[in-house]
mmCIF file of C-alpha atoms in Angstrom:
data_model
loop_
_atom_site.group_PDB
_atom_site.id
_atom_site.type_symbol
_atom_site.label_atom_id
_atom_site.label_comp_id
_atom_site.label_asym_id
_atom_site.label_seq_id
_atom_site.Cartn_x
_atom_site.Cartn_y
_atom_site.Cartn_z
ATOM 1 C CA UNK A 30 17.227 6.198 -48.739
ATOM 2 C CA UNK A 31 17.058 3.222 -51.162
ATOM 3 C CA UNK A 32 15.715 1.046 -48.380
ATOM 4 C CA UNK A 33 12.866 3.215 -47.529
ATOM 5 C CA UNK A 34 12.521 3.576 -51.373
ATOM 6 C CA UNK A 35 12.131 -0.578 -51.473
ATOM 7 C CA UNK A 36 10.452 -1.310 -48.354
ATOM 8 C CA UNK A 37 7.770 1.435 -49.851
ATOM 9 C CA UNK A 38 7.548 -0.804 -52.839
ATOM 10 C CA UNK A 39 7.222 -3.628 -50.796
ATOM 11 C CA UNK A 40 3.666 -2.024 -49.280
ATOM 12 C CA UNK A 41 2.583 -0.904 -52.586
ATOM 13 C CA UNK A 42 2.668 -4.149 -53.790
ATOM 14 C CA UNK A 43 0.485 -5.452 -50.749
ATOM 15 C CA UNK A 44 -2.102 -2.357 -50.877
ATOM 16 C CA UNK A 45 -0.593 -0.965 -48.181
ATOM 17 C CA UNK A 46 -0.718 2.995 -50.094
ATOM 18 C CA UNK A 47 -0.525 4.940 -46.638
ATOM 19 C CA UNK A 48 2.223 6.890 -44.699
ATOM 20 C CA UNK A 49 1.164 4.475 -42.019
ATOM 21 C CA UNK A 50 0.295 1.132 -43.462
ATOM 22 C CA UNK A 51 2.711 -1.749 -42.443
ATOM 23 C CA UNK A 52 3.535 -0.717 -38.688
ATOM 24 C CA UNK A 53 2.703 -4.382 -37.156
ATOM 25 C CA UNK A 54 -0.314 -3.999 -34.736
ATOM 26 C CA UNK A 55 1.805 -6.797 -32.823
ATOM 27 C CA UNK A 56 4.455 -4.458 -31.746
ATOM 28 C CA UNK A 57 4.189 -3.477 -27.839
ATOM 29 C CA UNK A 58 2.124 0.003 -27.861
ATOM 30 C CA UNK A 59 5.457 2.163 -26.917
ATOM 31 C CA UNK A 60 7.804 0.645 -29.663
ATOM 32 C CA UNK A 61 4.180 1.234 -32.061
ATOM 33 C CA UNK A 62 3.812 4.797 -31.204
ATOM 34 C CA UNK A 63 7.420 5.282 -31.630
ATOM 35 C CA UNK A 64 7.505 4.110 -35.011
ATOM 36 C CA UNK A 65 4.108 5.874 -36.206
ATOM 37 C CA UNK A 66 5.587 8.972 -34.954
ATOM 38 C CA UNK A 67 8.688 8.018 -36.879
ATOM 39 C CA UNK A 68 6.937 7.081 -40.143
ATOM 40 C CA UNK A 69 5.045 10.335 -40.226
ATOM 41 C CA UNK A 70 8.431 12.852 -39.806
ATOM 42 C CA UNK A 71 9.238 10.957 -43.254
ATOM 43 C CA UNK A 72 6.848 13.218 -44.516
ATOM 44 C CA UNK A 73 7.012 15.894 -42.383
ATOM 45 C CA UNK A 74 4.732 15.524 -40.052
ATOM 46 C CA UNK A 75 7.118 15.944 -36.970
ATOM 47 C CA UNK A 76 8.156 18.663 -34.341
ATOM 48 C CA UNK A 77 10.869 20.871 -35.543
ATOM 49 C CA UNK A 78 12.596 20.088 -32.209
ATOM 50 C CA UNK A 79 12.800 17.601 -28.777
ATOM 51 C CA UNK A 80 11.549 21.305 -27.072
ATOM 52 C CA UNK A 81 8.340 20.971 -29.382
ATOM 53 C CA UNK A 82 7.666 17.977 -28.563
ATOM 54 C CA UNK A 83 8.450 18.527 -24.853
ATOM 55 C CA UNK A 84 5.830 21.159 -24.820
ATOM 56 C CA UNK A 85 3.063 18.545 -26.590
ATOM 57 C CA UNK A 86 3.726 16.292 -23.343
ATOM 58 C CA UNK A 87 2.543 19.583 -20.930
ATOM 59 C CA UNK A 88 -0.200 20.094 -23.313
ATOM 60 C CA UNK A 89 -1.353 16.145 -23.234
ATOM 61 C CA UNK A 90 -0.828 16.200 -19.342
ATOM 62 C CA UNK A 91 -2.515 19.017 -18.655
ATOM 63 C CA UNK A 92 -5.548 17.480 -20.682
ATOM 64 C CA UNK A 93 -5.047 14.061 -18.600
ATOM 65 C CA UNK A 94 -5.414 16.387 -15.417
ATOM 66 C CA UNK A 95 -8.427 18.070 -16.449
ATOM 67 C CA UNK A 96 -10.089 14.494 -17.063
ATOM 68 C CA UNK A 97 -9.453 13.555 -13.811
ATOM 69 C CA UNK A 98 -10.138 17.193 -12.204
ATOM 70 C CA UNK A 99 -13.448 17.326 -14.367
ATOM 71 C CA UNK A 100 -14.012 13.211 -12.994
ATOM 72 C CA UNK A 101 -14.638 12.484 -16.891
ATOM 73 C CA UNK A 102 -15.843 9.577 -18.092
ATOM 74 C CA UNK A 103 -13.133 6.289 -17.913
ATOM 75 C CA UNK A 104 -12.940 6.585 -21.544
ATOM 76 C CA UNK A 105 -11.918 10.046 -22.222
ATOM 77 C CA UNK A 106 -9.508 9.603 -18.717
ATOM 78 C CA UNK A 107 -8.094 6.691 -20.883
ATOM 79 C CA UNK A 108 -8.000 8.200 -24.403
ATOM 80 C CA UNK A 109 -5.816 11.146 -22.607
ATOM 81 C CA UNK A 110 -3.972 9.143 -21.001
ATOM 82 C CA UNK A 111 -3.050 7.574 -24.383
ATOM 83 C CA UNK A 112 -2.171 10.831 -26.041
ATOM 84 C CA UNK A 113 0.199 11.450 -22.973
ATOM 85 C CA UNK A 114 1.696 8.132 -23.570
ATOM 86 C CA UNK A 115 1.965 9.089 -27.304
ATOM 87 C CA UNK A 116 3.563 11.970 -26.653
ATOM 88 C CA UNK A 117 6.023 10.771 -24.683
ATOM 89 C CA UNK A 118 7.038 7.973 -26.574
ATOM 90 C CA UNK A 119 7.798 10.649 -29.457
ATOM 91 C CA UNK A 120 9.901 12.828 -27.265
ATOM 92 C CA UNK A 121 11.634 9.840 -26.519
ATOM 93 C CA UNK A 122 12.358 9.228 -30.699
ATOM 94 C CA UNK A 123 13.631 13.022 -30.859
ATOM 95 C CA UNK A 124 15.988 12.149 -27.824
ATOM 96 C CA UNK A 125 17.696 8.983 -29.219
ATOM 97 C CA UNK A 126 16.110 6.837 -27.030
ATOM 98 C CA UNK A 127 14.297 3.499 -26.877
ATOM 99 C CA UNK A 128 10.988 4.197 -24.598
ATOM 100 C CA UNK A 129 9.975 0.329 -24.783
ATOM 101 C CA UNK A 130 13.957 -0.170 -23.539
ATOM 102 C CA UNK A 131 13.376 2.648 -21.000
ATOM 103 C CA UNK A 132 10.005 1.246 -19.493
ATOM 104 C CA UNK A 133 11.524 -2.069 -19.242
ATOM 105 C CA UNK A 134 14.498 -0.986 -17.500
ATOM 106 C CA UNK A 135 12.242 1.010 -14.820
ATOM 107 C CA UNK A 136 10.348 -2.417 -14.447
ATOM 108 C CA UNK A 137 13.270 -4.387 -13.682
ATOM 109 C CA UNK A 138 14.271 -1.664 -11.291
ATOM 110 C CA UNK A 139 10.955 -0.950 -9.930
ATOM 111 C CA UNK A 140 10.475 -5.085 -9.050
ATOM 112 C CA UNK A 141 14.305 -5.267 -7.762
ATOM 113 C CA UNK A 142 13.030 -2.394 -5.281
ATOM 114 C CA UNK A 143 10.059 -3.776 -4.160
ATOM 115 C CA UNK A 144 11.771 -6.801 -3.517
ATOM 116 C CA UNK A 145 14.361 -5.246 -1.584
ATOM 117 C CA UNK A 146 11.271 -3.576 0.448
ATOM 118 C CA UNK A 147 9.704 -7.435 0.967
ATOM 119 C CA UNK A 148 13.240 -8.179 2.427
ATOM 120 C CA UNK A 149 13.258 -5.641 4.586
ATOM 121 C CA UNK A 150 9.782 -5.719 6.061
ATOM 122 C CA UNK A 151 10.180 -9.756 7.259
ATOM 123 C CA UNK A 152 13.613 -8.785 8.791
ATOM 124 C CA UNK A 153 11.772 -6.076 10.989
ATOM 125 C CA UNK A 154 8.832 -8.497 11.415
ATOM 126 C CA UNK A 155 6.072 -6.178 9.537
ATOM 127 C CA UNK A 156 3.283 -7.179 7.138
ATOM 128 C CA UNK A 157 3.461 -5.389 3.901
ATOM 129 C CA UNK A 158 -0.290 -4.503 4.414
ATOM 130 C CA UNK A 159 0.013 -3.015 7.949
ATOM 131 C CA UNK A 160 2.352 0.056 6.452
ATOM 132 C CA UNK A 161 1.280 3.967 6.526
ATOM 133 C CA UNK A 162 2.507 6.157 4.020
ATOM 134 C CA UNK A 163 5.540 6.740 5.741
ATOM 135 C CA UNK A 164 6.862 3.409 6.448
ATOM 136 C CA UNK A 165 6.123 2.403 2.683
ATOM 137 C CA UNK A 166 8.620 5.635 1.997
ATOM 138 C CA UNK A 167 10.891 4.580 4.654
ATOM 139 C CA UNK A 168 11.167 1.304 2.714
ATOM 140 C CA UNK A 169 11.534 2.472 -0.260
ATOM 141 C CA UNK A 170 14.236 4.848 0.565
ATOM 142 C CA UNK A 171 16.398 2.112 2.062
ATOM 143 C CA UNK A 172 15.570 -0.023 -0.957
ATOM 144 C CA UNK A 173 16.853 2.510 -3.447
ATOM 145 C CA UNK A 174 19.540 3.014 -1.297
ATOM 146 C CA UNK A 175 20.670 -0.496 -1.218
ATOM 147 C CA UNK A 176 20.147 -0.211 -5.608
#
């Protein structure tokens, strides 16, 4: 507690007053929301519970949906979109994890995969381009197989 005691100091002494203030704009938007989310439970600003938060995920994707059912303007899809990214990142903090980590991870992954599926296509002598739906799945399912 002293080093939250000192680092609030710190901001005082910069003009940095708010709950918020200090959170580096620089930080990658995940690893941000995470620690915005994290600043504010100081206070008490937080859900009670991961389940609270779980159900503020629905709620933002259900909101994403409608902007896309409703064909909403591109701002409004995107400012959903945000809060569902929001929310999620702040489930994430009540579960212990990293999301920035997380999202990394699944890129690695997701490029290994694709790779995998390049790999595969030349060996059977098909363009990338030419696949349906189902040969795209095909690949991927061999892919993921193969790690």
């Amino acid at each position: 507690m002293a080093w939250l005691g000192f680092k609030a100091a710190e901001r005082a002494a910069v003009g940095q007053v708010g709950t918020l203030d200090g959170v580096a704009r620089a930080l990658p938007a995940l690893t941000r929301a995470s620690k915005l989310g994290k600043r504010a439970a100081r206070v008490g600003f937080d859900w009670p519970d991961p389940g609270g938060v779980r159900a503020k995920v629905d709620e933002e994707l259900g909101e994403f949906e409608a902007t896309l059912r409703d064909a909403e303007p591109r701002a409004r899809q995107e400012d959903e979109l945000g809060d569902l990214l929001f929310a999620v990142a702040n489930w994430a903090r009540h579960r212990g994890l990293d999301p920035e980590a997380a999202l990394r991870s699944s890129n690695a992954k997701f490029e290994r995969r694709f790779a995998r599926m390049e790999v595969l296509a030349r060996e059977q002598g098909v363009e990338l381009g030419s696949l349906d739906l189902d040969a795209w799945e095909a690949l991927w399912s061999r892919a993921k197989a193969q790690g």
